[in-house]
mmCIF file of C-alpha atoms in Angstrom:
data_model
loop_
_atom_site.group_PDB
_atom_site.id
_atom_site.type_symbol
_atom_site.label_atom_id
_atom_site.label_comp_id
_atom_site.label_asym_id
_atom_site.label_seq_id
_atom_site.Cartn_x
_atom_site.Cartn_y
_atom_site.Cartn_z
ATOM 1 C CA MET A 1 11.059 -80.868 25.686
ATOM 2 C CA HIS A 2 14.371 -81.281 26.888
ATOM 3 C CA PHE A 3 15.445 -78.739 29.460
ATOM 4 C CA LYS A 4 17.424 -76.803 27.699
ATOM 5 C CA GLN A 5 14.408 -76.115 25.148
ATOM 6 C CA LYS A 6 12.050 -75.288 28.462
ATOM 7 C CA VAL A 7 14.505 -73.005 29.306
ATOM 8 C CA GLY A 8 14.901 -71.224 25.664
ATOM 9 C CA PHE A 9 10.994 -71.228 25.392
ATOM 10 C CA LEU A 10 10.434 -69.460 29.098
ATOM 11 C CA LEU A 11 12.952 -66.357 28.069
ATOM 12 C CA VAL A 12 11.660 -66.018 25.045
ATOM 13 C CA ILE A 13 7.482 -65.640 25.938
ATOM 14 C CA GLY A 14 8.981 -63.321 28.460
ATOM 15 C CA THR A 15 10.448 -61.349 26.197
ATOM 16 C CA LEU A 16 7.800 -61.094 24.582
ATOM 17 C CA LEU A 17 5.701 -59.646 27.547
ATOM 18 C CA LEU A 18 7.899 -57.527 28.787
ATOM 19 C CA VAL A 19 8.597 -55.783 24.783
ATOM 20 C CA SER A 20 4.432 -56.045 23.833
ATOM 21 C CA PRO A 21 3.239 -53.697 26.585
ATOM 22 C CA LEU A 22 6.276 -51.187 25.950
ATOM 23 C CA GLY A 23 5.381 -50.919 22.184
ATOM 24 C CA ALA A 24 1.727 -50.414 22.756
ATOM 25 C CA MET A 25 2.817 -47.667 24.768
ATOM 26 C CA LYS A 26 4.476 -45.989 22.112
ATOM 27 C CA VAL A 27 1.577 -46.814 19.669
ATOM 28 C CA VAL A 28 -0.699 -45.062 21.894
ATOM 29 C CA ALA A 29 1.876 -42.104 22.832
ATOM 30 C CA ILE A 30 2.188 -41.501 18.691
ATOM 31 C CA ALA A 31 -1.571 -42.012 18.385
ATOM 32 C CA ASP A 32 -2.022 -39.048 21.164
ATOM 33 C CA PHE A 33 -0.420 -36.393 18.910
ATOM 34 C CA ASP A 34 -3.125 -34.817 17.167
ATOM 35 C CA GLY A 35 -1.605 -32.443 15.109
ATOM 36 C CA SER A 36 0.737 -29.511 16.154
ATOM 37 C CA VAL A 37 -0.158 -26.410 18.513
ATOM 38 C CA ASP A 38 -2.258 -23.867 16.669
ATOM 39 C CA ASN A 39 -0.161 -21.238 14.952
ATOM 40 C CA GLU A 40 -2.262 -18.212 15.257
ATOM 41 C CA GLU A 41 -3.245 -18.931 18.482
ATOM 42 C CA VAL A 42 0.918 -19.153 19.730
ATOM 43 C CA GLU A 43 0.527 -15.718 18.233
ATOM 44 C CA GLU A 44 -2.356 -14.528 20.875
ATOM 45 C CA ASN A 45 -0.751 -12.652 24.100
ATOM 46 C CA LEU A 46 2.687 -13.133 22.694
ATOM 47 C CA GLU A 47 5.729 -11.141 23.392
ATOM 48 C CA LEU A 48 9.408 -11.742 23.811
ATOM 49 C CA PRO A 49 11.721 -8.157 24.083
ATOM 50 C CA ASP A 50 15.365 -8.724 23.360
ATOM 51 C CA ILE A 51 17.595 -9.962 25.599
ATOM 52 C CA HIS A 52 20.985 -8.756 26.275
ATOM 53 C CA GLU A 53 24.365 -10.032 27.226
ATOM 54 C CA ASN A 54 23.784 -8.568 30.775
ATOM 55 C CA THR A 55 20.326 -9.509 31.525
ATOM 56 C CA ILE A 56 19.623 -11.434 34.724
ATOM 57 C CA ILE A 57 15.935 -10.938 34.887
ATOM 58 C CA TYR A 58 13.583 -11.693 32.045
ATOM 59 C CA ASN A 59 9.645 -11.409 31.480
ATOM 60 C CA GLY A 60 7.803 -11.458 28.833
ATOM 61 C CA THR A 61 4.005 -12.898 28.175
ATOM 62 C CA ILE A 62 2.568 -15.360 25.878
ATOM 63 C CA ASN A 63 -0.868 -17.719 25.069
ATOM 64 C CA PRO A 64 -2.149 -18.951 28.812
ATOM 65 C CA LYS A 65 -3.815 -21.904 27.726
ATOM 66 C CA PHE A 66 -0.422 -23.494 27.028
ATOM 67 C CA MET A 67 2.991 -24.126 28.759
ATOM 68 C CA LEU A 68 5.909 -22.906 28.198
ATOM 69 C CA GLY A 69 9.942 -24.115 27.873
ATOM 70 C CA VAL A 70 12.487 -22.076 27.470
ATOM 71 C CA GLU A 71 16.216 -23.645 26.663
ATOM 72 C CA VAL A 72 19.064 -21.076 27.444
ATOM 73 C CA PRO A 73 22.696 -21.231 26.027
ATOM 74 C CA GLY A 74 24.814 -22.440 28.872
ATOM 75 C CA LEU A 75 22.384 -23.798 31.463
ATOM 76 C CA GLU A 76 21.479 -27.471 31.418
ATOM 77 C CA ASN A 77 18.324 -27.996 32.232
ATOM 78 C CA VAL A 78 14.959 -26.640 30.344
ATOM 79 C CA VAL A 79 13.760 -23.732 32.179
ATOM 80 C CA HIS A 80 9.846 -23.796 32.880
ATOM 81 C CA PRO A 81 8.476 -20.546 34.158
ATOM 82 C CA TYR A 82 5.513 -19.932 36.248
ATOM 83 C CA VAL A 83 3.018 -18.929 33.666
ATOM 84 C CA ASN A 84 -0.713 -16.728 35.383
ATOM 85 C CA GLU A 85 -3.838 -16.753 34.521
ATOM 86 C CA ASP A 86 -3.081 -13.772 32.224
ATOM 87 C CA GLY A 87 0.220 -15.044 30.197
ATOM 88 C CA GLN A 88 2.712 -13.216 32.248
ATOM 89 C CA PHE A 89 5.587 -15.074 33.141
ATOM 90 C CA SER A 90 9.098 -14.143 34.913
ATOM 91 C CA MET A 91 12.312 -15.977 34.578
ATOM 92 C CA GLU A 92 16.091 -15.086 36.279
ATOM 93 C CA ILE A 93 18.697 -16.181 33.898
ATOM 94 C CA LEU A 94 21.737 -15.055 35.495
ATOM 95 C CA MET A 95 23.835 -18.236 35.193
ATOM 96 C CA ALA A 96 23.470 -18.158 31.509
ATOM 97 C CA ASP A 97 26.642 -15.975 30.996
ATOM 98 C CA LEU A 98 24.930 -15.242 27.461
ATOM 99 C CA GLU A 99 27.023 -13.743 24.667
ATOM 100 C CA ALA A 100 25.626 -11.922 21.979
ATOM 101 C CA GLY A 101 24.507 -14.077 18.830
ATOM 102 C CA ASP A 102 23.258 -16.588 21.134
ATOM 103 C CA GLU A 103 19.791 -18.115 20.368
ATOM 104 C CA ILE A 104 17.153 -18.857 23.100
ATOM 105 C CA LEU A 105 14.182 -21.445 22.149
ATOM 106 C CA PHE A 106 10.781 -20.339 23.373
ATOM 107 C CA ARG A 107 8.572 -23.468 23.395
ATOM 108 C CA PHE A 108 4.787 -24.050 23.151
ATOM 109 C CA GLY A 109 3.048 -26.937 24.542
ATOM 110 C CA GLU A 110 -0.212 -28.224 24.993
ATOM 111 C CA ASP A 111 -1.034 -31.696 25.831
ATOM 112 C CA GLY A 112 -1.298 -34.299 22.357
ATOM 113 C CA LYS A 113 0.558 -31.964 20.405
ATOM 114 C CA GLU A 114 3.057 -31.451 18.528
ATOM 115 C CA PRO A 115 4.905 -27.843 20.256
ATOM 116 C CA GLN A 116 5.549 -24.483 18.309
ATOM 117 C CA GLU A 117 8.502 -22.550 18.834
ATOM 118 C CA ARG A 118 9.985 -19.319 18.562
ATOM 119 C CA THR A 119 13.819 -18.238 18.683
ATOM 120 C CA ILE A 120 15.131 -14.963 19.965
ATOM 121 C CA GLU A 121 18.957 -13.474 19.369
ATOM 122 C CA VAL A 122 20.870 -11.991 22.571
ATOM 123 C CA GLN A 123 21.784 -8.636 21.728
ATOM 124 C CA PRO A 124 24.973 -6.952 22.943
ATOM 125 C CA ALA A 125 25.035 -5.840 26.373
ATOM 126 C CA GLU A 126 23.383 -2.085 27.076
ATOM 127 C CA GLU A 127 23.014 -0.404 30.253
ATOM 128 C CA GLY A 128 19.774 -0.471 32.123
ATOM 129 C CA LYS A 129 18.595 -3.731 30.626
ATOM 130 C CA GLU A 130 19.644 -6.053 33.346
ATOM 131 C CA VAL A 131 15.714 -6.366 34.074
ATOM 132 C CA ILE A 132 13.325 -6.593 30.835
ATOM 133 C CA GLU A 133 9.956 -5.702 31.698
ATOM 134 C CA SER A 134 7.449 -6.011 29.242
ATOM 135 C CA ARG A 135 4.289 -4.187 28.335
ATOM 136 C CA ALA A 136 1.594 -5.903 30.035
ATOM 137 C CA ASP A 137 0.130 -4.236 32.972
ATOM 138 C CA THR A 138 0.941 -6.342 35.885
ATOM 139 C CA SER A 139 0.159 -3.614 38.744
ATOM 140 C CA SER A 140 -2.242 -6.001 40.254
ATOM 141 C CA VAL A 141 0.065 -8.526 40.780
ATOM 142 C CA GLU A 142 2.551 -6.563 42.053
ATOM 143 C CA GLU A 143 0.320 -5.298 44.717
ATOM 144 C CA VAL A 144 0.047 -9.027 45.790
ATOM 145 C CA ILE A 145 3.340 -9.214 46.335
ATOM 146 C CA GLU A 146 3.866 -6.129 47.779
ATOM 147 C CA GLU A 147 1.039 -6.257 50.241
ATOM 148 C CA GLY A 148 2.822 -10.133 51.705
ATOM 149 C CA THR A 149 6.270 -8.385 51.772
ATOM 150 C CA SER A 150 7.799 -6.797 54.628
ATOM 151 C CA VAL A 151 11.161 -5.021 55.155
ATOM 152 C CA ASP A 152 13.142 -4.519 58.488
ATOM 153 C CA TRP A 153 16.483 -2.556 59.230
ATOM 154 C CA PRO A 154 17.467 -3.777 62.004
ATOM 155 C CA ASP A 155 19.881 -2.121 64.542
ATOM 156 C CA SER A 156 23.425 -3.078 64.282
ATOM 157 C CA ASN A 157 26.246 -0.559 65.707
ATOM 158 C CA ASP A 158 28.936 -2.630 62.900
ATOM 159 C CA SER A 159 27.280 -2.706 59.648
ATOM 160 C CA ILE A 160 24.168 -1.580 57.765
ATOM 161 C CA ARG A 161 21.485 -4.546 56.438
ATOM 162 C CA PHE A 162 18.128 -4.903 55.812
ATOM 163 C CA ASP A 163 15.672 -8.212 55.745
ATOM 164 C CA LEU A 164 13.053 -9.332 53.921
ATOM 165 C CA SER A 165 10.074 -11.370 54.139
ATOM 166 C CA THR A 166 7.968 -12.485 51.278
ATOM 167 C CA ILE A 167 5.341 -14.678 50.007
ATOM 168 C CA GLY A 168 6.679 -18.004 49.403
ATOM 169 C CA ASP A 169 5.794 -18.464 45.636
ATOM 170 C CA VAL A 170 8.877 -16.899 44.501
ATOM 171 C CA ASP A 171 11.258 -17.818 41.158
ATOM 172 C CA GLY A 172 14.519 -17.532 41.334
ATOM 173 C CA GLN A 173 16.724 -15.264 43.428
ATOM 174 C CA ILE A 174 15.989 -11.774 44.839
ATOM 175 C CA TYR A 175 18.232 -9.299 44.235
ATOM 176 C CA TYR A 176 18.773 -5.630 45.497
ATOM 177 C CA ALA A 177 19.685 -2.162 43.837
ATOM 178 C CA ARG A 178 20.944 0.743 45.638
ATOM 179 C CA GLU A 179 19.777 4.704 44.451
ATOM 180 C CA GLY A 180 21.778 4.950 41.236
ATOM 181 C CA LYS A 181 22.790 1.694 40.897
ATOM 182 C CA THR A 182 21.709 -1.846 39.485
ATOM 183 C CA ILE A 183 21.598 -5.592 40.046
ATOM 184 C CA ASN A 184 24.014 -7.851 39.481
ATOM 185 C CA GLU A 185 25.828 -11.539 40.482
ATOM 186 C CA ASN A 186 26.327 -9.618 44.061
ATOM 187 C CA THR A 187 23.451 -8.518 44.498
ATOM 188 C CA GLN A 188 21.657 -11.595 45.498
ATOM 189 C CA MET A 189 20.250 -11.110 48.704
ATOM 190 C CA GLU A 190 21.100 -14.231 51.268
ATOM 191 C CA HIS A 191 17.907 -17.038 51.119
ATOM 192 C CA MET A 192 17.365 -17.739 54.739
ATOM 193 C CA ASP A 193 14.410 -20.164 55.129
ATOM 194 C CA SER A 194 11.563 -20.616 52.641
ATOM 195 C CA THR A 195 10.189 -17.240 53.071
ATOM 196 C CA SER A 196 13.338 -14.824 54.374
ATOM 197 C CA TYR A 197 16.354 -13.419 53.389
ATOM 198 C CA THR A 198 18.841 -10.578 53.880
ATOM 199 C CA ALA A 199 21.176 -8.448 52.380
ATOM 200 C CA LEU A 200 24.482 -7.216 53.855
ATOM 201 C CA LEU A 201 24.770 -3.515 51.757
ATOM 202 C CA ALA A 202 27.994 -2.413 54.134
ATOM 203 C CA PRO A 203 30.181 -3.143 57.223
ATOM 204 C CA SER A 204 30.621 -0.026 59.444
ATOM 205 C CA GLU A 205 32.960 2.865 57.980
ATOM 206 C CA GLU A 206 34.796 2.067 60.873
ATOM 207 C CA VAL A 207 35.130 -1.613 60.143
ATOM 208 C CA TYR A 208 35.678 -1.159 56.247
ATOM 209 C CA GLU A 209 38.510 1.814 56.815
ATOM 210 C CA GLU A 210 40.327 -0.931 58.956
ATOM 211 C CA GLN A 211 39.882 -4.029 56.415
ATOM 212 C CA MET A 212 40.134 -1.817 53.127
ATOM 213 C CA ASP A 213 40.477 1.374 51.431
ATOM 214 C CA ALA A 214 37.788 3.517 52.594
ATOM 215 C CA ASP A 215 38.311 6.290 49.723
ATOM 216 C CA ALA A 216 37.391 3.943 46.934
ATOM 217 C CA PHE A 217 34.501 2.653 49.065
ATOM 218 C CA ASP A 218 30.779 4.508 48.392
ATOM 219 C CA TYR A 219 29.339 3.970 51.709
ATOM 220 C CA PRO A 220 25.406 3.853 51.701
ATOM 221 C CA GLN A 221 23.739 7.405 53.254
ATOM 222 C CA PRO A 222 20.885 8.105 55.371
ATOM 223 C CA GLY A 223 17.853 8.721 53.266
ATOM 224 C CA GLU A 224 19.282 6.258 50.421
ATOM 225 C CA LYS A 225 16.869 4.619 48.165
ATOM 226 C CA VAL A 226 16.980 0.678 47.635
ATOM 227 C CA ASN A 227 14.990 -1.185 45.154
ATOM 228 C CA ILE A 228 14.597 -5.199 45.817
ATOM 229 C CA TYR A 229 13.142 -6.943 42.492
ATOM 230 C CA ILE A 230 11.152 -9.673 43.405
ATOM 231 C CA THR A 231 10.275 -12.195 40.843
ATOM 232 C CA ALA A 232 7.106 -14.777 41.843
ATOM 233 C CA LEU A 233 3.554 -14.979 40.751
ATOM 234 C CA GLY A 234 4.940 -14.776 36.971
ATOM 235 C CA VAL A 235 6.035 -10.809 36.977
ATOM 236 C CA THR A 236 8.949 -9.047 38.871
ATOM 237 C CA ALA A 237 7.901 -6.728 41.245
ATOM 238 C CA VAL A 238 10.310 -3.517 42.147
ATOM 239 C CA ILE A 239 9.435 -2.960 46.247
ATOM 240 C CA GLU A 240 10.841 0.474 47.624
ATOM 241 C CA THR A 241 13.079 1.302 50.924
ATOM 242 C CA GLU A 242 15.631 3.563 52.017
ATOM 243 C CA VAL A 243 18.099 3.362 54.812
ATOM 244 C CA PRO A 244 16.782 4.493 57.810
ATOM 245 C CA GLU A 245 17.863 7.484 59.255
ATOM 246 C CA ASP A 246 18.020 6.368 63.046
ATOM 247 C CA LEU A 247 20.552 3.427 62.251
ATOM 248 C CA ASN A 248 22.666 2.557 65.731
ATOM 249 C CA VAL A 249 25.636 2.904 63.100
ATOM 250 C CA TRP A 250 24.464 6.426 62.627
ATOM 251 C CA ASN A 251 24.229 7.053 65.927
ATOM 252 C CA GLU A 252 27.652 5.847 66.814
ATOM 253 C CA ASP A 253 28.878 8.318 64.876
ATOM 254 C CA ASP A 254 27.451 11.150 65.856
ATOM 255 C CA ASP A 255 28.135 9.917 69.121
ATOM 256 C CA GLN A 256 31.954 10.016 68.385
ATOM 257 C CA GLU A 257 31.386 13.089 67.085
ATOM 258 C CA ASN A 258 29.909 14.423 70.116
ATOM 259 C CA GLY A 259 32.440 12.951 72.288
ATOM 260 C CA THR A 260 34.798 15.190 69.878
ATOM 261 C CA GLU A 261 33.113 17.938 70.331
ATOM 262 C CA SER A 262 32.509 17.661 73.695
ATOM 263 C CA ASP A 263 36.119 16.690 74.354
ATOM 264 C CA GLU A 264 36.834 19.901 72.376
ATOM 265 C CA ASP A 265 34.000 22.170 74.915
ATOM 266 C CA GLN A 266 35.797 20.212 77.967
ATOM 267 C CA ASN A 267 39.271 21.208 76.709
ATOM 268 C CA GLU A 268 37.724 25.076 76.244
ATOM 269 C CA SER A 269 36.013 24.327 79.456
ATOM 270 C CA ASP A 270 39.453 23.405 81.036
ATOM 271 C CA ASN A 271 41.536 26.042 79.522
ATOM 272 C CA ASP A 272 38.722 28.287 80.402
ATOM 273 C CA ASP A 273 38.582 27.164 83.985
ATOM 274 C CA SER A 274 42.321 27.131 83.607
ATOM 275 C CA SER A 275 42.220 30.870 82.848
ATOM 276 C CA GLU A 276 39.773 31.704 85.229
ATOM 277 C CA ASP A 277 42.061 29.904 87.785
ATOM 278 C CA THR A 278 44.890 32.086 86.777
ATOM 279 C CA GLU A 279 42.641 35.322 86.672
ATOM 280 C CA ASN A 280 40.862 33.953 90.186
ATOM 281 C CA ASN A 281 44.952 33.167 91.151
ATOM 282 C CA GLY A 282 46.109 36.694 90.022
ATOM 283 C CA ALA A 283 43.228 38.121 91.319
ATOM 284 C CA ALA A 284 44.055 36.844 94.863
ATOM 285 C CA GLU A 285 47.499 37.834 94.575
ATOM 286 C CA ASN A 286 46.475 41.127 93.238
ATOM 287 C CA ASN A 287 44.559 41.131 96.684
ATOM 288 C CA ASP A 288 46.710 39.677 98.467
ATOM 289 C CA SER A 289 49.062 42.244 97.589
ATOM 290 C CA ASN A 290 46.383 44.782 98.342
ATOM 291 C CA ASP A 291 45.864 43.252 101.351
ATOM 292 C CA SER A 292 49.439 43.694 101.803
ATOM 293 C CA GLY A 293 48.952 47.272 100.797
ATOM 294 C CA THR A 294 46.229 47.411 103.521
ATOM 295 C CA ASP A 295 47.713 45.871 105.956
ATOM 296 C CA GLU A 296 50.820 48.027 105.200
ATOM 297 C CA GLU A 297 48.545 50.840 105.319
ATOM 298 C CA THR A 298 46.587 50.139 108.383
ATOM 299 C CA GLU A 299 50.170 49.532 110.026
ATOM 300 C CA ASN A 300 50.585 52.703 108.371
ATOM 301 C CA THR A 301 47.851 54.121 110.552
ATOM 302 C CA ASP A 302 48.543 52.764 113.454
ATOM 303 C CA TYR A 303 52.210 53.550 113.361
ATOM 304 C CA ASN A 304 50.367 57.361 112.357
ATOM 305 C CA ASP A 305 47.979 56.428 115.151
ATOM 306 C CA ASN A 306 50.940 55.551 117.772
ATOM 307 C CA ALA A 307 52.423 58.764 116.250
ATOM 308 C CA ASP A 308 49.696 61.178 116.678
ATOM 309 C CA GLU A 309 48.932 59.775 120.437
ATOM 310 C CA THR A 310 53.113 60.000 121.221
ATOM 311 C CA THR A 311 52.784 63.451 119.748
ATOM 312 C CA ASP A 312 49.457 64.124 122.058
ATOM 313 C CA GLY A 313 51.530 62.978 124.709
ATOM 314 C CA GLU A 314 54.361 65.029 124.156
ATOM 315 C CA GLU A 315 51.873 68.100 123.926
ATOM 316 C CA THR A 316 50.444 66.879 127.098
ATOM 317 C CA GLU A 317 53.642 66.631 128.603
ATOM 318 C CA SER A 318 54.795 69.811 126.865
ATOM 319 C CA ALA A 319 51.315 71.187 128.287
ATOM 320 C CA VAL A 320 51.670 69.944 132.050
ATOM 321 C CA SER A 321 55.267 71.040 132.147
ATOM 322 C CA ASP A 322 54.047 74.570 130.907
ATOM 323 C CA SER A 323 51.308 75.402 133.225
ATOM 324 C CA ASN A 324 54.274 74.189 135.867
ATOM 325 C CA THR A 325 56.758 76.713 134.414
ATOM 326 C CA ASN A 326 53.614 78.994 134.719
ATOM 327 C CA GLY A 327 53.344 78.666 138.210
ATOM 328 C CA GLY A 328 49.634 77.049 137.865
ATOM 329 C CA PHE A 329 47.899 75.005 140.834
ATOM 330 C CA MET A 330 49.426 71.775 140.093
ATOM 331 C CA SER A 331 52.732 73.182 139.845
ATOM 332 C CA PRO A 332 55.539 71.870 143.272
ATOM 333 C CA ILE A 333 55.490 74.441 145.372
ATOM 334 C CA GLY A 334 51.863 74.495 145.218
ATOM 335 C CA TRP A 335 52.215 70.164 146.024
ATOM 336 C CA THR A 336 54.878 71.339 148.856
ATOM 337 C CA VAL A 337 52.995 73.859 150.898
ATOM 338 C CA ILE A 338 49.659 71.708 150.785
ATOM 339 C CA GLY A 339 52.169 68.565 152.474
ATOM 340 C CA ILE A 340 53.474 71.662 155.214
ATOM 341 C CA VAL A 341 49.590 72.804 155.924
ATOM 342 C CA ILE A 342 48.864 69.161 156.255
ATOM 343 C CA LEU A 343 52.002 68.373 158.612
ATOM 344 C CA ALA A 344 51.211 71.104 160.466
ATOM 345 C CA LEU A 345 47.784 69.750 161.281
ATOM 346 C CA VAL A 346 48.871 66.540 161.971
ATOM 347 C CA ILE A 347 51.446 67.665 164.598
ATOM 348 C CA GLY A 348 48.990 70.737 166.214
ATOM 349 C CA GLY A 349 46.773 67.941 166.860
ATOM 350 C CA ILE A 350 49.470 65.726 168.293
ATOM 351 C CA ILE A 351 50.149 68.344 170.713
ATOM 352 C CA TRP A 352 46.603 69.223 171.970
ATOM 353 C CA GLY A 353 45.829 65.948 172.123
ATOM 354 C CA LYS A 354 48.530 65.291 174.594
ATOM 355 C CA LYS A 355 48.210 68.492 176.701
ATOM 356 C CA ARG A 356 44.724 67.652 177.039
ATOM 357 C CA ARG A 357 45.391 64.374 178.637
ATOM 358 C CA ASN A 358 47.872 65.797 181.281
ATOM 359 C CA VAL A 359 45.027 67.894 182.137
#
């Protein structure tokens, strides 16, 4: 054979070798489809509640022997929810952006059989339809999720947040809803790692007031209940918690209030002290005045005493004068007589002494 003929022959043989296995596989695959999924079996345990425009989490039940695929308008990929042994399934469809009239396709498959399909039509939005629950009893599975979940409210001076640790088989996002409210696209918990999530309920009131209009802000309150929606193990478990009353953010506010009250009390105390000081000063001044009055009274007393002494002296002098005038023992005449007698005795003594010496 010529070289070109050999090359062409090899190409033909190679193509046949490549195509033949693919064709054989296709024939085998076609041959493996042994009819369709049994219609009656599809209806067993089947519950597909209505879906609404505002639905975010959807729960239903199917025959657990089937695989489930869901085609949702607005989602490029087919959703394959986890189906537990009781046929319960739960899925998140927030990103679908549903509109009333859209059709959602449920496909029930089984190995080697043509799948069966069911469709439901999306209903208009309705309050309370954000989470669609099935009528099935899912309490035993929910209990498993609850036992594997813990909620913690860390202390913080500038925010109100909670952390969640749960089982690892979570399907989709975890949502929370404050008391009297429901889940929405803004209430997803932030995924931290494989089993940990966190959610910021609010910055502190002081921080919020600095950044936004506090009058339009529904600030969380101590004791307020919060529901957490966890989609896992084919069900949606609702974990209830509440905002603690001993967070630092509350204590800080109390401290500020107490501080204000303390300041007011301090001011009142200072005012009371000032009043007391004023009263004390007034009392002291009054006491000083009284002391002055007392001193004056003392001086007056001393003066009166002096006056009394002077009076007494005058009375004494008057008495002496009266006594002298009246010729009493201590009169000048009496003293003169005594003096003359003494002088006579002295002179007499001297004369007697001289005479005695002459003898």
